[in-house]
mmCIF file of C-alpha atoms and ligand atoms in Angstrom:
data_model
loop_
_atom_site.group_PDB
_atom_site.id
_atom_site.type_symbol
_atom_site.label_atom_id
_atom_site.label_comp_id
_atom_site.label_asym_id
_atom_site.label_seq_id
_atom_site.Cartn_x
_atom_site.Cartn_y
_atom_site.Cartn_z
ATOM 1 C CA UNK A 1 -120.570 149.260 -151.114
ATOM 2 C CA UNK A 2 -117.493 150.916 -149.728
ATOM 3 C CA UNK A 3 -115.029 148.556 -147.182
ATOM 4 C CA UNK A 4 -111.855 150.311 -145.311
ATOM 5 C CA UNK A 5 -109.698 146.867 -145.054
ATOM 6 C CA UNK A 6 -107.289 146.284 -143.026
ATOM 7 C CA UNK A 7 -104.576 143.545 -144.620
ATOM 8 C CA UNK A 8 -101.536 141.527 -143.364
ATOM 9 C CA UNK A 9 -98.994 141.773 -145.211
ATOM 10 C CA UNK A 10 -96.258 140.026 -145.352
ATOM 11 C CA UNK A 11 -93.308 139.845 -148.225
ATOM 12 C CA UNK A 12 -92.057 136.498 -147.550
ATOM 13 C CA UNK A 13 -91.740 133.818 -144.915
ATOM 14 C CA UNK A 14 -88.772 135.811 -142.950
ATOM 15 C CA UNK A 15 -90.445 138.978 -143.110
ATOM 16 C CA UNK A 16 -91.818 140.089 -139.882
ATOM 17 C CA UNK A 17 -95.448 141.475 -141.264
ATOM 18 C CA UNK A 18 -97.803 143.879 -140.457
ATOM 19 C CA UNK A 19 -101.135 144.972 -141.147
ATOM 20 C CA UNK A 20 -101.996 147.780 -144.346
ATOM 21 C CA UNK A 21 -105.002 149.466 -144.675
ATOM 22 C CA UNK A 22 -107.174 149.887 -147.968
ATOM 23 C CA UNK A 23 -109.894 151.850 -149.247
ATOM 24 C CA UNK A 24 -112.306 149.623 -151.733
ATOM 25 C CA UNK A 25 -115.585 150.848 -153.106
ATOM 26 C CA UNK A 26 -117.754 150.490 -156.156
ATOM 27 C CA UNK A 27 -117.820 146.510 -154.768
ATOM 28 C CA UNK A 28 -121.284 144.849 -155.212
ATOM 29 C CA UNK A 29 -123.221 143.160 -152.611
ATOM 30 C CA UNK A 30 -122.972 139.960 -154.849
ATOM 31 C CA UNK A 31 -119.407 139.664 -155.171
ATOM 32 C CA UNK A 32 -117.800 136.922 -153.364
ATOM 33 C CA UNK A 33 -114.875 137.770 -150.878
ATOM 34 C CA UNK A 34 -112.181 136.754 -153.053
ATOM 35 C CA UNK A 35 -114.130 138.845 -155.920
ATOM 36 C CA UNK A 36 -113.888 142.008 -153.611
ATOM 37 C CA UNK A 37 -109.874 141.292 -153.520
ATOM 38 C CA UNK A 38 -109.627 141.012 -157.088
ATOM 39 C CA UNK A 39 -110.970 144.759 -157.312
ATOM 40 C CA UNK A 40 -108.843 145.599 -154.540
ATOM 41 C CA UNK A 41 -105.343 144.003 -156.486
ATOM 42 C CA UNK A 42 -106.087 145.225 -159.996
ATOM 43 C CA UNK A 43 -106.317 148.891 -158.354
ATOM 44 C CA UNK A 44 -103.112 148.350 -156.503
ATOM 45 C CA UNK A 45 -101.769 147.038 -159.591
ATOM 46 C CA UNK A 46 -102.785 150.099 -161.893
ATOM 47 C CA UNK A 47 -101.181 151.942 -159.352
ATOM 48 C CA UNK A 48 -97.472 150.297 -159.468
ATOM 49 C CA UNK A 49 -97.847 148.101 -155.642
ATOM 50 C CA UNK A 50 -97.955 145.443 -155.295
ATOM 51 C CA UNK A 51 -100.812 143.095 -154.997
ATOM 52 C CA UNK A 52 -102.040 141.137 -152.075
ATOM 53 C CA UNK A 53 -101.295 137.325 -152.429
ATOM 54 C CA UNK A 54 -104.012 134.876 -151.165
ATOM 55 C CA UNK A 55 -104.652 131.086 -152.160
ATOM 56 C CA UNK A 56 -107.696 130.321 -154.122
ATOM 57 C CA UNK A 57 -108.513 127.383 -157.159
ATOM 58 C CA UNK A 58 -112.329 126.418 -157.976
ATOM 59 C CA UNK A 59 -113.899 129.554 -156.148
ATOM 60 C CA UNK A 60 -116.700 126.887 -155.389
ATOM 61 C CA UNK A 61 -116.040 125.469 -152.463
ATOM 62 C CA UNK A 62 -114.579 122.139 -153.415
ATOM 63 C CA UNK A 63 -111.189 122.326 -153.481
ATOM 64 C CA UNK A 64 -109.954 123.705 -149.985
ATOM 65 C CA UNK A 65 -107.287 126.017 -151.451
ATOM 66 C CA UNK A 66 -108.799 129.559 -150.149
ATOM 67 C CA UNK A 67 -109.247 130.681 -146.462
ATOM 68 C CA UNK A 68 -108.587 133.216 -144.498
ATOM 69 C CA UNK A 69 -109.581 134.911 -141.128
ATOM 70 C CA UNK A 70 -111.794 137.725 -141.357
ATOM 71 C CA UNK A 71 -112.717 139.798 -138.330
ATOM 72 C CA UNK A 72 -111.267 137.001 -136.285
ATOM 73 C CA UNK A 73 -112.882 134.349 -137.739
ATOM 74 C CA UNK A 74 -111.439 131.419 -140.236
ATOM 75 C CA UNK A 75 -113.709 132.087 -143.632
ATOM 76 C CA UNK A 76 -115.409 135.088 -142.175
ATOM 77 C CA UNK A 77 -118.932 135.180 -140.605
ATOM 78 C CA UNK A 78 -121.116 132.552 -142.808
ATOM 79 C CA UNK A 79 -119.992 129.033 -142.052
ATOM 80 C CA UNK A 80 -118.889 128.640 -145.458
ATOM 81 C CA UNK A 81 -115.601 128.601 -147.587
ATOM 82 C CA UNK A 82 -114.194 132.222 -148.177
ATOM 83 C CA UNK A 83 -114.724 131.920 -151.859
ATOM 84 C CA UNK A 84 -118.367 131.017 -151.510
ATOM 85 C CA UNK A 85 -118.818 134.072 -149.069
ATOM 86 C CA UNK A 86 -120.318 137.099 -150.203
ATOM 87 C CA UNK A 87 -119.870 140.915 -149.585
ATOM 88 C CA UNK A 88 -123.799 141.065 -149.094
ATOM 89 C CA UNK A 89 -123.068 139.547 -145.557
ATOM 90 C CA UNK A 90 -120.879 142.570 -144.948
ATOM 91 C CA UNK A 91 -122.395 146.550 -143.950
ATOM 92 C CA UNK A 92 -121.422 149.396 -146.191
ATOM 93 C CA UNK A 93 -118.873 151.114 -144.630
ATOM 94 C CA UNK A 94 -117.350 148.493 -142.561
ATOM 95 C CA UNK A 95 -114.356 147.818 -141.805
ATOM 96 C CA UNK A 96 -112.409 144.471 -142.732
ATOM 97 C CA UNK A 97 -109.886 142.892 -141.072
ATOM 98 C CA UNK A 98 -108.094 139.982 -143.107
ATOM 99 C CA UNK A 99 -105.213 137.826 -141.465
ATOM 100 C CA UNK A 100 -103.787 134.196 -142.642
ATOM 101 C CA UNK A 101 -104.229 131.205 -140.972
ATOM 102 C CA UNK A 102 -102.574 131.804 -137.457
ATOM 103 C CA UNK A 103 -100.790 128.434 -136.679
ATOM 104 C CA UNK A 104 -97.214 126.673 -136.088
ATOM 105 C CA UNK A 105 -97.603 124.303 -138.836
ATOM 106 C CA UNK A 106 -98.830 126.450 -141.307
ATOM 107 C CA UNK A 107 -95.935 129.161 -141.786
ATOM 108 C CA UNK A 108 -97.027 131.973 -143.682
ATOM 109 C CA UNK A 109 -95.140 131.885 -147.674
ATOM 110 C CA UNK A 110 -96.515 135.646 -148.501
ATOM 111 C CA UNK A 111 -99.334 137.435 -147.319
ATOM 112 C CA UNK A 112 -102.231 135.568 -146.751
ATOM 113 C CA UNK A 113 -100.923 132.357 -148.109
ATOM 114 C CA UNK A 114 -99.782 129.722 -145.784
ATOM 115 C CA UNK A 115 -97.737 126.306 -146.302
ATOM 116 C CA UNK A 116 -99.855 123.401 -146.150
ATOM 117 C CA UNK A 117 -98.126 120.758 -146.711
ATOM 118 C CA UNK A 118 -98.321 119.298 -142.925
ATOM 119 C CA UNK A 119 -102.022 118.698 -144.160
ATOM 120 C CA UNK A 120 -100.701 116.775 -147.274
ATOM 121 C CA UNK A 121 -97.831 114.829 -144.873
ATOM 122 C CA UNK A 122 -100.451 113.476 -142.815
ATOM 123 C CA UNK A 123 -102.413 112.493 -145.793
ATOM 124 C CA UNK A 124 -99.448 110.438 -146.910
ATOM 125 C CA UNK A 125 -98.763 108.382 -143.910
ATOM 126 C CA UNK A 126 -101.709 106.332 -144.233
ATOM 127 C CA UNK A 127 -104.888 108.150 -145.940
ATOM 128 C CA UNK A 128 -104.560 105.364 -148.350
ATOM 129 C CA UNK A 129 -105.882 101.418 -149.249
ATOM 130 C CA UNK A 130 -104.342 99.130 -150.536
ATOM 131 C CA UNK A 131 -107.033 96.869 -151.739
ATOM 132 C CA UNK A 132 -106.729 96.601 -155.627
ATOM 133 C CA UNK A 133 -109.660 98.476 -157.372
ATOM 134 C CA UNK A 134 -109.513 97.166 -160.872
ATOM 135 C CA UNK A 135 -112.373 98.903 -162.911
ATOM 136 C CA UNK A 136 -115.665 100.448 -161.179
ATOM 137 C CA UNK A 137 -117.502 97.178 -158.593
ATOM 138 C CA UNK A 138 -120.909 96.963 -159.036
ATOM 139 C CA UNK A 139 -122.764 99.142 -156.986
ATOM 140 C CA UNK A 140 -124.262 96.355 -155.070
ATOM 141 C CA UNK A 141 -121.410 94.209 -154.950
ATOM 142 C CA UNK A 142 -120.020 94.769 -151.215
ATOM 143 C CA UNK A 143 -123.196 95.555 -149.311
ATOM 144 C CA UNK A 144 -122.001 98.485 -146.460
ATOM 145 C CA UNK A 145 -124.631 99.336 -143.957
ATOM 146 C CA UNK A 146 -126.563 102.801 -145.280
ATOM 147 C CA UNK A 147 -125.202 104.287 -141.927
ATOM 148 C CA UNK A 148 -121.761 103.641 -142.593
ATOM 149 C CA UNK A 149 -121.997 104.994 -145.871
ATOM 150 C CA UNK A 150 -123.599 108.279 -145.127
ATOM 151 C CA UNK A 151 -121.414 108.974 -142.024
ATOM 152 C CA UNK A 152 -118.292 107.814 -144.319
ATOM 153 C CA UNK A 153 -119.319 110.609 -147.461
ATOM 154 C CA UNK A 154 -120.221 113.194 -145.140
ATOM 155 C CA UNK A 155 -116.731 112.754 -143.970
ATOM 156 C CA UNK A 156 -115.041 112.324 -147.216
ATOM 157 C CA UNK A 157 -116.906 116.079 -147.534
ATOM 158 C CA UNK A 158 -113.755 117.170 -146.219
ATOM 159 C CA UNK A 159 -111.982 119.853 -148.331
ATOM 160 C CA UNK A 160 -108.739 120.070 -146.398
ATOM 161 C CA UNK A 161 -108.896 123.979 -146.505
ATOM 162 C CA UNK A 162 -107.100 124.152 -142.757
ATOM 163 C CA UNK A 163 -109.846 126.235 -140.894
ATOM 164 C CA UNK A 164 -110.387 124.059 -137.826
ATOM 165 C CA UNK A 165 -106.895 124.847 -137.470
ATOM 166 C CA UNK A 166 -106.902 127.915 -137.908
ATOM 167 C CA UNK A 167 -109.927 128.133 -135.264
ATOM 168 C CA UNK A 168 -108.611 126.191 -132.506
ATOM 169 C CA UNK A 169 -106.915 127.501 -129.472
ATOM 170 C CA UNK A 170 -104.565 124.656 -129.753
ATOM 171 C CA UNK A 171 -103.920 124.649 -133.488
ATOM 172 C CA UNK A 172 -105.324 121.168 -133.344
ATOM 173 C CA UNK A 173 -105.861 119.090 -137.022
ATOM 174 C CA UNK A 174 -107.910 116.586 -135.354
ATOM 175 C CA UNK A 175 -110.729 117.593 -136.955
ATOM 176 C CA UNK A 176 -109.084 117.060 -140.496
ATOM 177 C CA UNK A 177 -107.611 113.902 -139.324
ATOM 178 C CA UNK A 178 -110.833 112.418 -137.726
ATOM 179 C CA UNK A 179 -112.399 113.288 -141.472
ATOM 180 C CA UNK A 180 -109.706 111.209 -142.886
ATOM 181 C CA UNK A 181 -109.974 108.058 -140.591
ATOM 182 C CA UNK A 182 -113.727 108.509 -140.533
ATOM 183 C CA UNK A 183 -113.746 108.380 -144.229
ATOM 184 C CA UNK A 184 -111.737 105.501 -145.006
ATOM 185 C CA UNK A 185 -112.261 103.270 -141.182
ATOM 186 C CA UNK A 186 -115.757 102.676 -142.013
ATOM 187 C CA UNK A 187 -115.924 101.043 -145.303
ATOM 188 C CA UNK A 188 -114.789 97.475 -145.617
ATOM 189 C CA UNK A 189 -111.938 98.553 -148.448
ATOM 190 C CA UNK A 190 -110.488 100.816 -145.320
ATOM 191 C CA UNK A 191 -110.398 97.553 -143.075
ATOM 192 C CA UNK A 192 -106.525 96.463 -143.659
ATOM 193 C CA UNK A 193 -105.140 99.328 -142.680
ATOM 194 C CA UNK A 194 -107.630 100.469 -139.864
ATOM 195 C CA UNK A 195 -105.248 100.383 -136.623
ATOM 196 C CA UNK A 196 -102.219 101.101 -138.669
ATOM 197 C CA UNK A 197 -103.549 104.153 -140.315
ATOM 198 C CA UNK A 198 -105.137 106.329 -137.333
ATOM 199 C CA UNK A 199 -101.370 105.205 -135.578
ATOM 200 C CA UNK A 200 -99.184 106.565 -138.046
ATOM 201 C CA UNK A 201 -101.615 109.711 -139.273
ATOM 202 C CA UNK A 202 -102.003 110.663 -135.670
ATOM 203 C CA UNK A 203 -97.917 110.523 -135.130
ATOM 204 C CA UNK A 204 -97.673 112.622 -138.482
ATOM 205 C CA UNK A 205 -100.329 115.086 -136.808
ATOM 206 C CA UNK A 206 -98.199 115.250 -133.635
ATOM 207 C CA UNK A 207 -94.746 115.539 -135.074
ATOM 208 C CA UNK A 208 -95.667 118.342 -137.595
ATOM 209 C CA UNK A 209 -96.576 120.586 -134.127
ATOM 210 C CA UNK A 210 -100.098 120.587 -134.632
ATOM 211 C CA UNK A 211 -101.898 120.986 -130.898
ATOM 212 C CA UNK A 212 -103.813 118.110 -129.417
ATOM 213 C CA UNK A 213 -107.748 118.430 -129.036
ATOM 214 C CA UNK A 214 -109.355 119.916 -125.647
ATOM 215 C CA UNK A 215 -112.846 119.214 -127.175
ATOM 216 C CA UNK A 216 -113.749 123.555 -127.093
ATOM 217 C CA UNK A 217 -115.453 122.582 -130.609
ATOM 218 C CA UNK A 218 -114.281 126.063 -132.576
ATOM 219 C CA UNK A 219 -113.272 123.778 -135.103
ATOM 220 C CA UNK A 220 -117.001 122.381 -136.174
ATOM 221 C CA UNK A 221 -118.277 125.806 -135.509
ATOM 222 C CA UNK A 222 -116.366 127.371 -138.806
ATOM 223 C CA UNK A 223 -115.670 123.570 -140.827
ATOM 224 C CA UNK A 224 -117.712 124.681 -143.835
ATOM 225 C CA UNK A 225 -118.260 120.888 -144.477
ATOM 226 C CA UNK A 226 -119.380 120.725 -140.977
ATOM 227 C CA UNK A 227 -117.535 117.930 -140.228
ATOM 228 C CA UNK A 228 -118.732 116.836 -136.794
ATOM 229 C CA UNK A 229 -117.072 116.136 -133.065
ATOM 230 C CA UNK A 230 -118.210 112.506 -133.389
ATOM 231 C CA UNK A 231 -115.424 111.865 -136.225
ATOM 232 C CA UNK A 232 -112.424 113.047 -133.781
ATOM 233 C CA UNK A 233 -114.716 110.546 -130.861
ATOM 234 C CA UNK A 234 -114.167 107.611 -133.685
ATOM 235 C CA UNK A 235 -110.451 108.526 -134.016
ATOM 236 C CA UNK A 236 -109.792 108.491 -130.338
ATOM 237 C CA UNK A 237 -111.680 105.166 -130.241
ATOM 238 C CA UNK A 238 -109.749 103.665 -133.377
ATOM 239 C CA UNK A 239 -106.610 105.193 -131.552
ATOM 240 C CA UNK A 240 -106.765 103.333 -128.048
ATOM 241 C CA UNK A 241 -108.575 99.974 -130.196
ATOM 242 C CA UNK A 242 -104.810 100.211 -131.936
ATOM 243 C CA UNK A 243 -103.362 100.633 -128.886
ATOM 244 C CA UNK A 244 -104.478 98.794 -126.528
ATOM 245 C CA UNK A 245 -104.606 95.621 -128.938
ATOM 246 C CA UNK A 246 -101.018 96.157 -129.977
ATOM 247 C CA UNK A 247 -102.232 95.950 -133.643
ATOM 248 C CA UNK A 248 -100.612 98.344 -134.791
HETATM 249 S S1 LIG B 1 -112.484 119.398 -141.241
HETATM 250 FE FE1 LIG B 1 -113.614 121.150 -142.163
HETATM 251 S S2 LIG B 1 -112.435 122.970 -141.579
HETATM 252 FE FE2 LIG B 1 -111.079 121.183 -141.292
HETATM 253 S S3 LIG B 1 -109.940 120.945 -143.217
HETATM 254 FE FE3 LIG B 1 -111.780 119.626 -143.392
HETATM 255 S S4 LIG B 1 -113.318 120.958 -144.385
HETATM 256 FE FE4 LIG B 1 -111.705 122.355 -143.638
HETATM 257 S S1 LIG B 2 -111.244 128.403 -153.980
HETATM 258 FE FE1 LIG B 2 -111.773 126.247 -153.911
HETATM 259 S S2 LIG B 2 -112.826 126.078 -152.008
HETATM 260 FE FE2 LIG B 2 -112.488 128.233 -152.199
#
């Protein structure tokens, strides 16, 4: 397959950026995105430029460190992580456009790589217990209701990769940080902390310039955990519990 791509590129934070076309061929159909850029840097390497820089770790869709927007879209057209997407969901011949994440709180470091620490800031003010684990419980020994527990893992599916932010008009993390309180508010170990957690994660989420939610749902639409709208509806309900109770 042959691509004509069209790149951001950007040499550091300061620099002002702009977008660089590329000719690739010889790719295969099977090759995953971030595959397809390999090809790409190890030509503009051979020839003395310098190659694009974009995130990427497990290139299997567990650890959250690669994304992009391609053809306007955070991780591309399948509603999966950009590593796990492959160049068989592309035409010969088209043509690719690749940006960063587009958002306040995620400043671009060099090309396609953003800064996302905000993500890691809002972990840190409460995405934490503090009841003591000791060794591995018996499976058995705190019943939780099978609901609970299926609605908390699918929300610990989470990968923090930053494409609902990425995706929403308003640059909103809600998404992330519903996952988050979802994941933890439901089991009894995440009881403790329950109405001071979603307080201090959602002032984290505020104060690093994130947008608030307007409920449009682009965020779902490209979360390739699909982490669902009911887990921001639980944080807005943990939220004014806090509140209005003055628990927190
Ligand atoms: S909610 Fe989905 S899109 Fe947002 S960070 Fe988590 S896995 Fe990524
Ligand atoms: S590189 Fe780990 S999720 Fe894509």
């Amino acid at each position: 397959m042959r691509f004509t791509l069209r790149i951001w590129r950007q040499r550091s934070a300061g620099d002002r950026g702009r977008m660089v076309g590329y000719e690739v061929d010889d790719v295969s159909p099977e090759m995953s995105f971030l595959e397809m850029l390999d090809v790409l840097n190890e030509r503009l390497v051979l020839a003395g430029d310098e190659p694009v820089a974009f995130d990427h770790d497990c290139r299997e869709g567990i650890c959250g460190m690669c994304g992009v927007v391609i053809n306007g879209v955070a991780h591309g057209p399948e509603q999966t992580t950009t590593c796990q997407l492959h160049m068989r969901s592309f035409r010969d011949g088209d043509v690719i456009v690749v940006e960063p994440w587009r958002a306040g709180a995620f400043p671009v470091v060099k090309d396609l790589v953003v800064d996302r620490g905000a993500f890691d800031r809002i972990i840190s003010a409460g995405g934490y217990i503090s009841a003591p684990t000791g060794s591995a419980p018996d499976a058995h020994a705190i019943p939780v209701p099978k609901d609970d527990a299926d609605a908390a893992f699918d929300a610990a599916t989470c990968i923090g990769c930053g494409a609902c932010v990425a995706a929403c008009p308003n640059a909103s993390a809600m998404l992330f940080t519903a996952a988050k309180i979802t994941h933890l508010g439901l089991l009894p170990q995440g009881q403790p902390e329950r109405d001071s957690r979603v307080v201090a994660m959602v002032d984290q989420m505020d104060a690093e310039g994130f947008g608030g939610c307007t409920n449009i749902g682009e965020c779902t639409a490209v979360c390739p955990k699909g982490i669902g709208l009911e887990t921001i509806a639980r944080l807005n309900h943990d939220l004014l519990s806090a509140v209005r109770t003055g628990k927190a």
